CSV table of C-alpha atoms in Angstrom, one decimal:
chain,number,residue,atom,x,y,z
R,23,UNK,CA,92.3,100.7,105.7
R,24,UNK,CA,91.2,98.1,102.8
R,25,UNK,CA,92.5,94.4,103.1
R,26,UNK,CA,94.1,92.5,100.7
R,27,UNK,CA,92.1,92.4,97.2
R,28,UNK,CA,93.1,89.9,94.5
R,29,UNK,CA,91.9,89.9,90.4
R,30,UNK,CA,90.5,88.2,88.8
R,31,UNK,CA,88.1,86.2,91.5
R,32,UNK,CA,87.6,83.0,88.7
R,33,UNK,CA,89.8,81.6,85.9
R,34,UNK,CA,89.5,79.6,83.2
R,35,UNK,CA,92.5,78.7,80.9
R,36,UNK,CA,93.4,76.2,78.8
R,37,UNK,CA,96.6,73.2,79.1
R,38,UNK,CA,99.7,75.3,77.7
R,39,UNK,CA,98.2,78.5,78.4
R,40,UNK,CA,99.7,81.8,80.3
R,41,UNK,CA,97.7,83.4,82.9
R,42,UNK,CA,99.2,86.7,85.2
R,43,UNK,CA,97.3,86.7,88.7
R,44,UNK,CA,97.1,90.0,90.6
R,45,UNK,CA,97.1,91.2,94.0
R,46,UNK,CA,97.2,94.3,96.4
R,47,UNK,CA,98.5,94.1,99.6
R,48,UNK,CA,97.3,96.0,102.8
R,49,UNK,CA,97.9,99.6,103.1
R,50,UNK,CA,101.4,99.8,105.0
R,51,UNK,CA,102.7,96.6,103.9
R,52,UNK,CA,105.8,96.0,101.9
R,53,UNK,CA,106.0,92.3,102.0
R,54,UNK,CA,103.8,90.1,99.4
R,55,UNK,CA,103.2,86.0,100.1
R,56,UNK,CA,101.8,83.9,97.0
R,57,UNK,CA,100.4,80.6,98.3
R,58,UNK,CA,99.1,77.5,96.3
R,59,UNK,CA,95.8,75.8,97.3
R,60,UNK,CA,94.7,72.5,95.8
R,61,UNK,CA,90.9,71.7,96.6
R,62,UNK,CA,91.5,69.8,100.1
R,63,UNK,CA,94.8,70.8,101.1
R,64,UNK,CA,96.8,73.2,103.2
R,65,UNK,CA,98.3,76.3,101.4
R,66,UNK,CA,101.7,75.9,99.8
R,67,UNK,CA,104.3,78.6,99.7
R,68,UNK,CA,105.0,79.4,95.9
R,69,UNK,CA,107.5,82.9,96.7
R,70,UNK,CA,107.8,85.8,98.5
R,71,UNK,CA,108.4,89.2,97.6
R,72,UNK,CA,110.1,92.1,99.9
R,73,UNK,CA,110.9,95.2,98.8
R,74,UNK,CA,110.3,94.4,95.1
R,75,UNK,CA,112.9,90.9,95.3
R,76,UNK,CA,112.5,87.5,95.3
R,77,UNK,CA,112.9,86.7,99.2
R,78,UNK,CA,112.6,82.9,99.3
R,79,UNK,CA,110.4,80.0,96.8
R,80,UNK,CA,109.1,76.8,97.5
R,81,UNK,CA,109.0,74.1,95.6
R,82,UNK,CA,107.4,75.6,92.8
R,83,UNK,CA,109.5,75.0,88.7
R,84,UNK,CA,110.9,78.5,87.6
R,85,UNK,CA,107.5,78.1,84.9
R,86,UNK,CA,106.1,80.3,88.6
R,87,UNK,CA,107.2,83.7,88.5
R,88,UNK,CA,106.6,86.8,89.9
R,89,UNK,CA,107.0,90.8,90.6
R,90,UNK,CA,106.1,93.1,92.9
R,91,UNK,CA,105.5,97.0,92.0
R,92,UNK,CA,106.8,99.8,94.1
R,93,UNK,CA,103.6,100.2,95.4
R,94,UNK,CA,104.1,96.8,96.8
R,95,UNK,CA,101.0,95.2,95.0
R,96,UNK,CA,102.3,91.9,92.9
R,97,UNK,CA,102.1,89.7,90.2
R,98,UNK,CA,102.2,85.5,90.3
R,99,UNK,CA,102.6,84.7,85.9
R,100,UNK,CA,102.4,80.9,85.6
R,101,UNK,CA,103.4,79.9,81.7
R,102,UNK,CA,102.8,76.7,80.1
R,103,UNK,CA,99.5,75.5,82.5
R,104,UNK,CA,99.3,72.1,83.3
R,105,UNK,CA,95.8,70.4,84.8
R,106,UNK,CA,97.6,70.2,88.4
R,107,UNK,CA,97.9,73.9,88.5
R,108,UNK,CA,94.1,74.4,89.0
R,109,UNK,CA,93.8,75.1,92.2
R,110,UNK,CA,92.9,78.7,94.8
R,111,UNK,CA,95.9,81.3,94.2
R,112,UNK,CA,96.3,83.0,97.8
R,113,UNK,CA,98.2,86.2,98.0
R,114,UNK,CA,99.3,87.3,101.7
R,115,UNK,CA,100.5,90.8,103.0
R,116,UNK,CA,102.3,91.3,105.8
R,117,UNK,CA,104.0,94.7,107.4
R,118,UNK,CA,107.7,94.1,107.6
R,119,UNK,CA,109.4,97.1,109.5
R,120,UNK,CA,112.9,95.6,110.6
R,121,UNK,CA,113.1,92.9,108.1
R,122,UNK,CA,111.4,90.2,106.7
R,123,UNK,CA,109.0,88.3,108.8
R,124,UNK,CA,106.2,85.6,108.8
R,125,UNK,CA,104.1,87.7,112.1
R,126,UNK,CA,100.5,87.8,110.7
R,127,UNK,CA,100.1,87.5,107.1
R,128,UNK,CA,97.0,88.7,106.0
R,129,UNK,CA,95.7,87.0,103.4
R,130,UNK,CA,93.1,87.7,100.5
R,131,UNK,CA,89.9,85.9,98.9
R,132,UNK,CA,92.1,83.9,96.3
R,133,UNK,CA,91.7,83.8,92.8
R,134,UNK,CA,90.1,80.2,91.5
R,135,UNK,CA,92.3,79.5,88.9
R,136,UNK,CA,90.9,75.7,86.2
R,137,UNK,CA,93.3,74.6,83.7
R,138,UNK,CA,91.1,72.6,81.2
B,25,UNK,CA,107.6,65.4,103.4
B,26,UNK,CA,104.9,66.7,105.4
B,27,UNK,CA,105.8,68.7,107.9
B,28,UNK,CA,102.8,69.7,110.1
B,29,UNK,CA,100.7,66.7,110.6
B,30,UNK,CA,96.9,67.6,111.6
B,31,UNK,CA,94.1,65.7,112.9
B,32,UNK,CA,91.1,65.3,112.6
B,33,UNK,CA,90.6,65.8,108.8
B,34,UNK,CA,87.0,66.6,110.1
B,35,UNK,CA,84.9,67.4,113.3
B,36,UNK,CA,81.5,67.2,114.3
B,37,UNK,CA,80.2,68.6,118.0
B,38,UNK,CA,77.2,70.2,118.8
B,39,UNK,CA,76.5,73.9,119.8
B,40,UNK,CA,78.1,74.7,123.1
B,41,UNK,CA,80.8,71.9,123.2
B,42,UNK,CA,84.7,72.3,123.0
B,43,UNK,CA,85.9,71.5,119.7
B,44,UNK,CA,90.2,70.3,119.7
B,45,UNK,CA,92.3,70.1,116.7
B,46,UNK,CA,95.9,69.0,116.7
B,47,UNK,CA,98.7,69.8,115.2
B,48,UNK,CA,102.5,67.9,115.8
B,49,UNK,CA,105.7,69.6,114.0
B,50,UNK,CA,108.8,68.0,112.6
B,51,UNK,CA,111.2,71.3,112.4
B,52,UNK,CA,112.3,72.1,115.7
B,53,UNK,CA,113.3,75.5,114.1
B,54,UNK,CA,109.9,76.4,113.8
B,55,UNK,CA,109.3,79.3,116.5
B,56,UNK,CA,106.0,80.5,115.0
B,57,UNK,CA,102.3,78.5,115.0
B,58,UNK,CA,99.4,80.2,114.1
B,59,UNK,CA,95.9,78.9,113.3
B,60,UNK,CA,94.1,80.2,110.6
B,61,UNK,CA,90.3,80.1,109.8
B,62,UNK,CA,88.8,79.6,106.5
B,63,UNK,CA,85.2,79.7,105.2
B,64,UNK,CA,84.1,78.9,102.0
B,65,UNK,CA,85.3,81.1,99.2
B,66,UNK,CA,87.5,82.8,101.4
B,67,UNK,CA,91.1,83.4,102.2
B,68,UNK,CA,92.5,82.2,105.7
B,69,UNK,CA,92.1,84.3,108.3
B,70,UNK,CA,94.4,84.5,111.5
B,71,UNK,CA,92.5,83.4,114.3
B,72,UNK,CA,95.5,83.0,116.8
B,73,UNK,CA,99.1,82.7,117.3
B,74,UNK,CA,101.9,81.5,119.7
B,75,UNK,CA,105.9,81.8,120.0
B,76,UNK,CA,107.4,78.4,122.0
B,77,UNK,CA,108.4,80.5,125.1
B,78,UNK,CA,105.0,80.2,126.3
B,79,UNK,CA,102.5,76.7,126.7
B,80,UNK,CA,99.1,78.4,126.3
B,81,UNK,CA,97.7,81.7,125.2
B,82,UNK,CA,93.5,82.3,125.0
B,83,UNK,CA,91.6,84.8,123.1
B,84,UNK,CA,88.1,85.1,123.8
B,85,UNK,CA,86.7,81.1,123.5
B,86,UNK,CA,89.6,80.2,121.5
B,87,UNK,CA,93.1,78.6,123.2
B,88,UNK,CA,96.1,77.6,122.0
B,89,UNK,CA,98.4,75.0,124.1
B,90,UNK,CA,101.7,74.3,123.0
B,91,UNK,CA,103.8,71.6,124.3
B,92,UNK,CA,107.4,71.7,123.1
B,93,UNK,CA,109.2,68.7,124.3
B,94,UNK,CA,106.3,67.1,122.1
B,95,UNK,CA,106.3,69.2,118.8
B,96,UNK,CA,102.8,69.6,119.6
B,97,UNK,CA,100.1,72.0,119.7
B,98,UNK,CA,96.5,72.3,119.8
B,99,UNK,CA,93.2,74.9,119.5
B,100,UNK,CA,90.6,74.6,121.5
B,101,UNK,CA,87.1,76.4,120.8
B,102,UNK,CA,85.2,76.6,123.8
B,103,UNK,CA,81.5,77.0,123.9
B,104,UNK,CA,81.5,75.9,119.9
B,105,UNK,CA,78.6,78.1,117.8
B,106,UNK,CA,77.4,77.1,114.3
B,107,UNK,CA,79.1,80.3,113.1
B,108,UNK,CA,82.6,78.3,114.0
B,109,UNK,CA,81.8,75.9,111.2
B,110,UNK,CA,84.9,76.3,108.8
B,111,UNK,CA,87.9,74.7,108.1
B,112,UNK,CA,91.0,75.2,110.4
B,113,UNK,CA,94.5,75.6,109.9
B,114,UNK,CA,97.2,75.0,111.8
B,115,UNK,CA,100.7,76.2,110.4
B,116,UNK,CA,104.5,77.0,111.3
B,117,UNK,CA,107.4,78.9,110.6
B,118,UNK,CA,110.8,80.2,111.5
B,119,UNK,CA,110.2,83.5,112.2
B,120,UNK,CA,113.9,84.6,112.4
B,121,UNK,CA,114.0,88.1,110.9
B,122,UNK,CA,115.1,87.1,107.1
B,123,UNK,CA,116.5,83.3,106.7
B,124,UNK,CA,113.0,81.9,106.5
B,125,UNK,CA,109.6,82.8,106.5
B,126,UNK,CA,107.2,80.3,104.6
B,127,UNK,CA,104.4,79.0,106.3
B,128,UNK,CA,104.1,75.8,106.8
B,129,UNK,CA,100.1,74.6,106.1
B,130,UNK,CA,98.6,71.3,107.7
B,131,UNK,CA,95.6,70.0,105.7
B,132,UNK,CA,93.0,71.5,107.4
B,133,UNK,CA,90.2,70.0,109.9
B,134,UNK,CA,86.4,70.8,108.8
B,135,UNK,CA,84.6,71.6,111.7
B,136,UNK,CA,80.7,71.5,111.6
B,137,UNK,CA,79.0,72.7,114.7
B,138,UNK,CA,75.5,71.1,115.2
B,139,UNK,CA,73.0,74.0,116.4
C-alpha cells in the first residue's frame, strides 16, 4: 500500500504566475484534502474533493481551484500568484465509505511552493 | 478568528520527562480532535485522536485528555525521547458524516527533547 505522494517536492514561480500542484491519494481512498501551510503556522483548509466534486472551501479567493480524477488523485491550480501564496501545499487522503468524513486524513510530504 | 488556540508555541524537557501541550476550542460543534506530528520536511502525521464521549484515551507513551465543559484538551508524552522532537498539532472538526469536515489547525508547539 503506498502513502500519499505529492509533485513537484519544490517550486519556484514568479508574482502573476500559474502553477498546477499534484497529488495521489492512498490506495482505497476516494476523498482528497488540500491544505495551506505558511512557514510557522497551522495548516489551513483550502477545499475538498469527494467523488470528483467540490465538497466544502475555506477561505481561499476562487483564483484556488481544483479537480480530482476518477482515480481520485487531484489537482490544486492557483493563477495569478501573489508573494503570500508561498507557503507548504499539503494534500490529505482519507477513506470515505458511507460519506464524507474528517476520521484520519493522511497526509503527504507537501510541495514548497516561493512566489518571487 | 482563531479557533483552536495552542500553547506553548515551543517546549524544552529533557529525555525521560512528560512533555504537555494544550489546546482550548471555540466550536462546540467540534466532535473530532486529533493531534498530529510533524518533522521537518514532512507532512503531519496522525499521532492520536479522540471523539467528546470520552475524557482520555492513551497509546503507547502518548495521552490525550479531553475536558468538555472546558473546550479543552491536551497530549501528554510520557517518558519524552529526542526522537519526539517535532512540532505538534492539535486540530478539530465536525465530523458529522457530510456538513463539515475541515480541520481546524492550531499553530503548532515545537518540542525539543534534551538527550
Amino acid at each position: 500500500e503506498t502513502g500519499v505522494t505529492q509533485s513537484p517536492t519544490h517550486l519556484i514561480k514568479t508574482r502573476g504566475q500559474q502553477v498546477t500542484l499534484r497529488c495521489s491519494s492512498q490506495s482505497g481512498h476516494n476523498t482528497v484534502s488540500w491544505y495551506q501551510q505558511a512557514l510557522g503556522q497551522g495548516p489551513q483548509f483550502i477545499f475538498q474533493y469527494y467523488r470528483e466534486e467540490e465538497n466544502g472551501r475555506g477561505n481561499f479567493p476562487p483564483r484556488f481551484s481544483g479537480l480530482q480524477f476518477p482515480n481520485y488523485s487531484s489537482e490544486l491550480n492557483v493563477n495569478a500568484l501573489e508573494l503570500d501564496d508561498s507557503a507548504l501545499y499539503l494534500c490529505a487522503s482519507s477513506p470515505q465509505i458511507a460519506g464524507p468524513s474528517t476520521d484520519t486524513q493522511y497526509f503527504g510530504p507537501g510541495t514548497r511552493l516561493t512566489v518571487l | 478568528q482563531q479557533q483552536v488556540k495552542q500553547s506553548p508555541q515551543s517546549l524544552i524537557v529533557q529525555k525521560g520527562g512528560i512533555s504537555i501541550i494544550n489546546c482550548a476550542y471555540e466550536n462546540t460543534a467540534f466532535d473530532y480532535f486529533p493531534w498530529y506530528q510533524q518533522f521537518p520536511g514532512k507532512g503531519p502525521a496522525l499521532l492520536i485522536a479522540i471523539r467528546p464521549d470520552v475524557s482520555e484515551k492513551k497509546e503507547g507513551r502518548f495521552t490525550i485528555s479531553f475536558n468538555k465543559s472546558a473546550k479543552q484538551f491536551s497530549l501528554h508524552i510520557m517518558d519524552s525521547q529526542p526522537g519526539d522532537s517535532a512540532t505538534y498539532f492539535c486540530a478539530a472538526s465536525i465530523d458529522s458524516g457530510g456538513s463539515n469536515y475541515k480541520l481546524t489547525f492550531g499553530k503548532g508547539t515545537l518540542l525539543t527533547v534534551n538527550p
